[in-house]
Amino acid sequence: MSFRSIFDAPRLRQQLAEIEKKVADPGLWSNPEQSQQIMRERKRLESALGTVSDLARRAGDVAAYFELAREGEEVTTDLKREIDALRALVEKVETETLLSGEHDARNAIVTIHPGAGGTESQDWAEMLMRMYMRWAERQGYETVLNDYQPGEEAGIKSATFTVNGLYAYGLLTSEIGVHRLVRISPYDQAKRRHTSFASVFVAPEIDESIHVDIKPDDLRVDTYRSGGRGGQHVNTTDSAVRITHLPTGIVASCQNERSQHKNRERAMKMLRSKIYEFELEKKKAVSKKLEDSKLDIDFGSQIRSYVLHPYRLIKDHRTKLEVGDVDRVIDGDLQPFIRAFLLMRREK
């Protein structure tokens, strides 16, 4: 994707018109692979055209305020607000131009695990989960909590959720790895400083348009009673499903639905996505394997540090970006870190 592809509105409208013709063809829906690809492309084009319209409108508003200022009107506050909004939109567009990977436009499946450290690390893992859900909310994305294993005292033992939205996976690839927290522990009566770790793993949500060969004999399916968050989903039957892919050890769980059948269906979808990402990483032959971020949740392996004591600073160890407004970031403002990571990846 490039700036030209985003701002060439006539070409985008022509492409969308061609897509609409295909959507109107009843025969399209007999081919799930093709229909899903076409619907994703329609969504991308509609989003791009919406961005073009928004840019034009905001640029027009800024020009109008400048005209009012020349006529002697006091518009400084309004003008600053519009310029800030236009700048944020341009940065969003620029970030999207950095997402050219095959699966960057897909939904994202996020899994979070605490490191060693008991309650402290489990609490940090839950803080990360909340941070990503708040980030998704800021982006206008939908989140679906698939699996949630609460800690004994606080926090989580693990959680998996899906972020539904255009470019969710491409943006969240910046978060894959170990996250380190330094703070005065609220669980330590002596009020000592603690260092905690949690790992974040992200996979693209794949569908029937991508074939992943999974043999039934390679699967172990366990059922158990739903629990944890979402009281309306908790019941007394073994509706929750955990599927283990024996050759790789990859596990996918879902307890969000009342129906065991629906939980199994969603767990299989997550498993296919995780296995697909696993195989991609093997083919890339990178030195760091897919599960490193899960196995080495300790010192020396973190991608980002969140220091709340004795000073307040968040630092990304890959891009060297530092942000002092810790509360803003933990409340979901991750765009500076995501953008810096994507720019670094392009330069490499």
Coordinates of N, CA and C in Angstrom, one line a residue, residues 103 169 173 176 201-204 250 273-293 345:
H103 N -1.0 -10.9 5.8 CA -2.1 -11.1 6.7 C -2.3 -9.9 7.6
Y169 N -4.3 -7.4 13.1 CA -3.1 -8.2 13.3 C -1.8 -7.5 12.9
T173 N 1.3 -6.9 15.8 CA 2.5 -7.6 15.7 C 3.6 -6.9 16.5
I176 N 4.2 -8.5 20.1 CA 4.6 -9.9 20.4 C 6.0 -9.9 21.1
F201 N 1.4 -13.0 22.7 CA 1.6 -13.7 21.5 C 0.4 -13.3 20.6
V202 N 0.6 -13.0 19.3 CA -0.4 -12.6 18.4 C -0.4 -13.4 17.1
A203 N -1.5 -13.9 16.7 CA -1.6 -14.7 15.4 C -2.7 -14.1 14.6
P204 N -2.6 -14.2 13.3 CA -3.7 -13.7 12.4 C -4.9 -14.7 12.4
I250 N 0.7 -27.0 20.6 CA -0.1 -25.8 20.6 C -1.5 -26.1 21.1
S273 N -5.3 -21.0 13.3 CA -4.6 -19.7 13.2 C -3.2 -19.8 13.8
K274 N -3.2 -20.4 15.0 CA -1.9 -20.6 15.7 C -0.9 -21.5 15.0
I275 N -1.5 -22.6 14.4 CA -0.6 -23.6 13.7 C -0.1 -22.9 12.4
Y276 N -1.0 -22.2 11.8 CA -0.6 -21.5 10.5 C 0.6 -20.5 10.8
E277 N 0.5 -19.7 11.8 CA 1.5 -18.8 12.2 C 2.8 -19.5 12.6
F278 N 2.6 -20.6 13.3 CA 3.8 -21.5 13.7 C 4.6 -22.0 12.5
E279 N 3.8 -22.5 11.5 CA 4.4 -23.0 10.3 C 5.1 -21.9 9.5
L280 N 4.5 -20.7 9.5 CA 5.1 -19.5 8.8 C 6.5 -19.2 9.4
E281 N 6.5 -19.2 10.7 CA 7.7 -18.8 11.4 C 8.8 -19.9 11.1
K282 N 8.5 -21.1 11.0 CA 9.4 -22.2 10.7 C 10.0 -22.0 9.3
K283 N 9.1 -21.6 8.3 CA 9.6 -21.4 7.0 C 10.5 -20.2 6.8
K284 N 10.3 -19.2 7.7 CA 11.1 -18.0 7.6 C 12.5 -18.3 8.1
A285 N 12.6 -19.4 8.9 CA 14.0 -19.8 9.4 C 14.6 -18.7 10.2
V286 N 13.8 -17.9 11.0 CA 14.4 -16.9 11.8 C 15.1 -17.5 13.0
S287 N 16.0 -16.8 13.6 CA 16.8 -17.4 14.7 C 15.9 -17.5 16.0
K288 N 14.9 -16.7 16.1 CA 14.1 -16.7 17.2 C 12.8 -17.5 16.9
K289 N 12.6 -18.6 17.5 CA 11.4 -19.4 17.2 C 10.1 -18.8 17.8
L290 N 9.0 -19.4 17.3 CA 7.7 -18.8 17.6 C 7.4 -18.8 19.1
E291 N 7.8 -19.8 19.8 CA 7.5 -19.9 21.2 C 8.5 -19.3 22.2
D292 N 9.5 -18.7 21.6 CA 10.5 -18.1 22.5 C 9.8 -17.1 23.5
S293 N 8.9 -16.3 23.0 CA 8.3 -15.3 23.9 C 7.5 -15.9 25.0
R345 N 10.7 -1.6 11.3 CA 10.6 -2.9 10.5 C 10.8 -2.5 9.0

